[in-house]
Amino acid sequence: MSESANTTSATTHIKMPGNRRRDRYWLRLLATATAFSLFGLGGLVLRFVLFPPLKLVYRDQAVRQRKARSMVQWAFKSFIGFMHVTGIYTYRMHGEEKLREPGRLVLANHPSLIDVVFLISRTPNANCIVKASLFRNPFMRGAVTTAGYIPNDDPEKIIAMAAESLRRGESVVLFPEGTRTVPGKALRLQRGAAYMALRAGVTPTLVTIRCNPPMLMKNVPWYSIPKSRPHFEFDITDGEQLIPVRELDETPLAARKITNQLKVYFTEEQAA
Amino acid sequence: MFENREAIFTQLKDILVEMFEVEPDDVSEDAHLSDDLDIDSIDAVDLIVRLKELTGKKIAPEEFKSVRTVGDVVTAIEKVVAE
């Protein structure tokens, strides 16, 4: 009798941590809703309040672009900070200083919606590839052109623009998967990142992002937040040892080789 | 070299194997370029450059816009050579 009672309570104990809402669940949900609204609001403020004067103050397009990007960086940093202090997640970065060096090609795996916000918040003068539709959207067009971002329409054009951007000493933040990682599925990398590295002769800086438990995954609505508070880990390393970019010419085979090395790296690191 | 469909196919197969290290056995007229052979749009640009050199003809990228399978490429080359 007592034995069976024991077994029951043991099973409930094992089950509890996964199923129970912990770590101030309702507060985290409220904070997440607030964060999403703030993000939208912040976008509008940048677009309609902070960006327009740039056109008047800075005549030089390159300077204006730099200022716009530093505003975005500052906004993203505040946003990351807001989500941190409200307890939506905890996070830790290793090797963050590598992102501050100019002209880096920053490649990362992509577990969550806010990865790009984390990375851009730490990368000065960061360029990134954004949906081409934003360049046609009257509300967004001004912002993305002022910041000099790259539209994602034509693959060859993306590579050319990113390589040029790197040569000018800007950093380019990119997810070689092209879309968020689906947990449990084999990584599928596009080869664009390898072509950028080859064309610009830049060794990629590799960022492994781990988020446990996962949050803001692909195909999961924002309000279905994890039962317990997620923790983000960012491991930032220089790809020098792994990928000998400078010894290679830009050929389809070299791009395949590098892409495969990236795939092996991220697959292993992601699981670590 | 590009006298008939079969000759074009054989030539194209060699090019695909050499440029993209695809498995020769995977190359058939029905093979889908991106799904079966993992050849993407950037590869296609390189492929067109190569075909230009080999045929000595101008190839407009538009002629390759609707290309999906190896057979489609053969047809496109046929057209270019006939011009």
XYZ file of C-alpha atoms in Angstrom:
355
model
C 0.000 0.000 0.000
C 2.535 2.530 1.124
C 4.823 1.444 -1.676
C 2.302 2.258 -4.376
C 1.605 5.625 -2.794
C 5.319 6.337 -2.914
C 5.548 5.496 -6.584
C 2.688 7.835 -7.393
C 4.234 10.750 -5.590
C 7.603 10.045 -7.206
C 6.081 10.202 -10.700
C 4.273 13.443 -9.938
C 7.549 14.863 -8.688
C 9.346 14.010 -11.888
C 6.534 15.400 -13.995
C 6.083 18.611 -12.024
C 9.033 20.740 -13.152
C 8.184 20.425 -16.838
C 4.484 21.063 -16.549
C 4.144 23.533 -13.731
C 4.229 27.214 -14.547
C 7.261 28.533 -12.734
C 9.551 31.551 -12.467
C 6.723 34.099 -12.263
C 5.008 32.805 -15.376
C 2.239 35.424 -15.455
C 4.684 38.250 -14.929
C 6.827 36.944 -17.750
C 3.787 36.736 -19.986
C 2.796 40.299 -19.148
C 6.378 41.479 -19.688
C 6.490 39.681 -23.043
C 3.315 41.436 -24.169
C 4.773 44.758 -23.047
C 8.053 44.009 -24.813
C 6.298 43.286 -28.090
C 4.348 46.554 -27.866
C 7.500 48.461 -26.964
C 9.318 46.961 -29.904
C 6.624 48.181 -32.282
C 6.511 51.560 -30.601
C 10.308 51.844 -30.640
C 10.274 51.132 -34.353
C 7.834 53.985 -34.912
C 9.855 56.383 -32.750
C 13.038 55.573 -34.645
C 11.306 55.875 -37.971
C 9.315 59.070 -37.392
C 11.131 60.935 -34.622
C 14.825 60.015 -34.532
C 15.667 59.148 -38.132
C 14.167 62.130 -40.013
C 16.493 64.783 -38.495
C 19.487 62.656 -39.525
C 18.822 63.644 -43.125
C 19.154 67.314 -42.208
C 22.027 67.065 -39.753
C 24.281 64.679 -41.629
C 24.658 65.395 -45.319
C 27.140 62.617 -45.888
C 25.250 59.417 -46.558
C 27.895 57.153 -44.975
C 27.940 59.202 -41.761
C 24.152 59.244 -41.648
C 24.056 55.495 -42.055
C 26.519 55.027 -39.216
C 24.459 57.246 -36.923
C 21.255 55.421 -37.841
C 22.873 52.089 -37.073
C 24.169 53.265 -33.747
C 20.642 54.393 -32.874
C 19.341 50.940 -33.774
C 22.110 49.382 -31.688
C 21.213 51.563 -28.737
C 17.488 50.806 -29.122
C 18.132 47.060 -29.321
C 20.415 47.237 -26.298
C 17.670 48.925 -24.285
C 15.183 46.353 -25.500
C 17.429 43.435 -24.503
C 17.941 45.111 -21.132
C 14.203 45.597 -20.655
C 13.482 41.950 -21.346
C 16.273 40.976 -18.970
C 15.258 43.115 -15.987
C 11.605 42.136 -16.343
C 12.706 38.509 -15.982
C 11.701 37.253 -19.422
C 15.076 35.523 -19.661
C 18.592 35.394 -18.288
C 21.571 35.448 -20.639
C 25.304 35.225 -20.837
C 27.770 36.141 -23.572
C 31.246 34.690 -23.968
C 33.684 36.505 -26.233
C 31.409 39.489 -26.787
C 34.404 41.774 -27.487
C 34.960 40.009 -30.832
C 31.748 41.590 -32.104
C 33.166 45.054 -31.495
C 35.992 44.665 -34.004
C 35.189 46.304 -37.354
C 34.484 44.397 -40.565
C 33.295 41.138 -39.043
C 31.073 38.654 -40.803
C 28.997 37.453 -37.867
C 27.344 34.085 -38.517
C 24.986 32.496 -36.014
C 22.509 29.691 -35.634
C 19.001 30.933 -35.149
C 16.899 29.373 -32.365
C 14.727 32.368 -31.521
C 13.073 35.464 -32.929
C 15.200 37.829 -30.841
C 18.655 36.455 -31.792
C 19.209 39.279 -34.226
C 18.285 41.840 -31.566
C 20.909 40.388 -29.207
C 23.612 40.352 -31.885
C 22.971 43.814 -33.287
C 22.835 45.260 -29.762
C 26.512 44.256 -29.391
C 27.812 44.871 -32.908
C 28.753 48.436 -33.870
C 27.941 49.588 -37.419
C 26.144 46.334 -38.124
C 24.604 45.707 -41.486
C 21.986 43.007 -41.913
C 19.740 41.471 -44.519
C 16.063 42.356 -44.178
C 12.881 41.412 -45.992
C 12.751 43.098 -49.386
C 9.085 43.914 -48.768
C 10.178 46.431 -46.102
C 11.875 48.458 -48.830
C 8.502 48.772 -50.578
C 6.530 49.453 -47.399
C 5.972 53.241 -47.139
C 6.321 53.117 -43.334
C 9.544 51.173 -43.301
C 11.282 52.216 -46.504
C 12.826 55.343 -45.001
C 14.237 53.490 -42.010
C 15.819 50.572 -43.844
C 17.358 52.789 -46.517
C 18.739 55.271 -43.976
C 20.364 52.400 -42.084
C 21.639 51.043 -45.411
C 20.390 47.495 -44.861
C 20.391 44.872 -47.597
C 17.102 43.687 -49.155
C 16.778 39.917 -49.430
C 15.454 39.713 -52.980
C 18.224 38.606 -55.328
C 20.845 36.172 -53.920
C 23.643 37.436 -56.143
C 22.888 41.032 -55.149
C 22.814 40.135 -51.448
C 26.277 38.593 -51.683
C 27.672 41.524 -53.651
C 26.259 44.118 -51.268
C 27.350 42.236 -48.151
C 30.887 41.755 -49.487
C 31.090 45.459 -50.322
C 29.821 46.331 -46.868
C 32.519 44.144 -45.275
C 35.213 45.735 -47.438
C 34.128 49.135 -46.170
C 34.786 47.860 -42.647
C 31.164 47.436 -41.623
C 30.075 44.252 -39.897
C 27.436 41.979 -41.398
C 25.191 39.912 -39.135
C 23.689 36.890 -40.836
C 21.941 33.591 -40.122
C 23.228 31.124 -42.722
C 20.106 29.008 -42.299
C 18.089 31.904 -43.680
C 15.295 31.148 -41.236
C 14.909 30.046 -37.642
C 16.331 26.665 -36.643
C 13.721 23.973 -36.200
C 14.757 21.911 -33.143
C 15.392 18.246 -33.827
C 15.749 18.755 -37.576
C 19.083 18.574 -39.401
C 20.543 22.019 -40.082
C 20.096 23.261 -43.624
C 22.475 26.083 -44.465
C 22.324 28.285 -47.520
C 25.619 28.980 -49.223
C 25.341 32.758 -49.352
C 27.351 33.236 -46.148
C 30.259 31.247 -47.586
C 30.226 33.328 -50.777
C 30.317 36.557 -48.756
C 33.296 35.306 -46.755
C 35.122 34.229 -49.913
C 34.403 37.376 -51.875
C 35.364 39.768 -49.100
C 38.214 37.548 -47.862
C 36.854 37.758 -44.330
C 37.049 34.901 -41.843
C 33.630 34.546 -40.211
C 33.042 35.162 -36.528
C 30.891 32.299 -35.288
C 28.167 32.695 -32.704
C 26.503 29.654 -31.191
C 23.208 30.538 -29.573
C 21.604 28.162 -27.110
C 18.279 28.911 -25.516
C 16.925 26.617 -22.852
C 14.015 26.107 -22.637
C 13.416 27.395 -26.159
C 11.471 30.642 -26.573
C 10.050 32.544 -29.559
C 10.685 29.612 -31.846
C 9.529 29.319 -35.421
C 5.791 28.600 -35.735
C 5.147 29.346 -32.059
C 3.017 32.434 -31.223
C 4.631 35.014 -28.932
C 2.159 34.426 -26.086
C 2.939 30.745 -25.704
C 5.935 31.368 -23.469
C 7.968 28.576 -21.831
C 6.820 27.212 -18.452
C 10.100 28.185 -16.828
C 12.416 31.148 -17.447
C 14.691 30.621 -20.479
C 18.435 31.128 -20.367
C 20.360 32.300 -23.423
C 24.033 31.409 -23.944
C 26.101 33.093 -26.643
C 29.465 31.579 -27.510
C 31.408 33.863 -29.818
C 34.556 32.527 -31.464
C 36.813 33.435 -34.338
C 36.491 30.983 -37.234
C 40.167 31.340 -38.191
C 41.160 27.801 -37.163
C 38.082 26.255 -38.686
C 37.694 27.958 -42.020
C 40.725 28.911 -44.144
C 38.850 31.529 -46.168
C 41.868 33.489 -47.350
C 43.500 30.461 -48.952
C 40.470 29.758 -51.117
C 39.206 31.224 -54.385
C 35.539 31.935 -54.839
C 34.270 28.783 -56.525
C 31.106 26.715 -56.040
C 33.243 23.964 -54.527
C 34.924 26.277 -52.010
C 31.495 27.633 -51.041
C 30.275 24.072 -50.516
C 33.301 23.218 -48.419
C 32.896 26.230 -46.139
C 29.141 25.739 -45.845
C 29.717 22.165 -44.819
C 32.291 23.191 -42.205
C 29.798 25.707 -40.830
C 27.114 23.062 -40.713
C 29.334 20.612 -38.827
C 30.405 23.362 -36.426
C 26.915 24.603 -35.613
C 25.466 21.098 -35.383
C 28.096 20.098 -32.825
C 28.073 23.353 -30.871
C 24.317 23.575 -30.769
C 24.127 20.177 -29.116
C 26.985 20.888 -26.684
C 30.002 18.780 -78.879
C 26.443 20.055 -78.694
C 25.122 18.325 -81.835
C 22.153 16.546 -80.293
C 20.222 16.253 -77.070
C 22.149 13.250 -75.871
C 25.531 14.849 -76.462
C 24.399 17.971 -74.604
C 23.198 15.870 -71.686
C 26.505 13.981 -71.412
C 28.451 17.221 -71.588
C 26.229 18.882 -69.001
C 26.525 15.911 -66.669
C 30.326 16.182 -66.765
C 30.130 19.885 -66.024
C 27.791 19.374 -63.074
C 29.997 16.672 -61.612
C 33.116 18.764 -62.056
C 31.723 22.100 -60.862
C 29.445 21.000 -58.034
C 30.681 17.499 -57.167
C 27.254 15.961 -57.657
C 27.027 12.173 -57.887
C 27.072 11.197 -61.602
C 24.335 8.630 -60.940
C 22.033 11.322 -59.582
C 22.110 13.264 -62.836
C 19.167 12.368 -65.057
C 16.908 14.445 -67.295
C 14.268 14.401 -64.567
C 16.607 15.322 -61.713
C 15.476 18.523 -60.023
C 18.368 20.990 -59.769
C 17.744 22.325 -56.270
C 15.886 19.412 -54.637
C 17.885 16.497 -56.034
C 21.272 18.009 -56.849
C 21.492 20.859 -54.316
C 22.298 23.389 -57.028
C 21.122 26.850 -55.996
C 20.601 30.090 -57.859
C 24.184 31.230 -57.242
C 25.457 27.980 -58.735
C 23.164 28.619 -61.680
C 24.961 31.925 -62.303
C 28.304 30.099 -62.386
C 26.840 27.416 -64.605
C 25.597 29.990 -67.114
C 29.045 31.616 -67.238
C 30.555 28.221 -67.965
C 28.010 27.403 -70.656
C 28.683 30.752 -72.298
C 32.368 29.888 -72.557
C 31.644 26.435 -73.942
C 29.021 27.383 -76.494
C 30.612 30.672 -77.433
C 27.107 32.174 -77.473
C 25.523 34.863 -75.433
C 23.121 33.424 -72.886
C 20.615 35.727 -71.263
C 19.971 34.711 -67.653
C 16.250 35.071 -68.461
C 16.431 31.979 -70.630
C 17.291 30.057 -67.488
C 14.628 31.656 -65.320
C 12.102 28.846 -65.748
C 14.690 26.064 -65.588
C 13.896 23.497 -62.881
C 15.344 20.155 -63.996
C 18.445 18.938 -65.790
C 16.218 18.252 -68.816
C 15.141 21.925 -68.793
C 18.792 22.977 -68.943
C 19.414 20.653 -71.872
C 16.427 22.184 -73.677
C 17.707 25.704 -72.948
C 21.155 24.821 -74.326
C 19.544 23.259 -77.398
C 17.759 26.527 -78.063
C 20.876 28.629 -77.537
C 22.982 26.454 -79.846
C 20.310 26.472 -82.563
C 20.166 30.258 -82.631
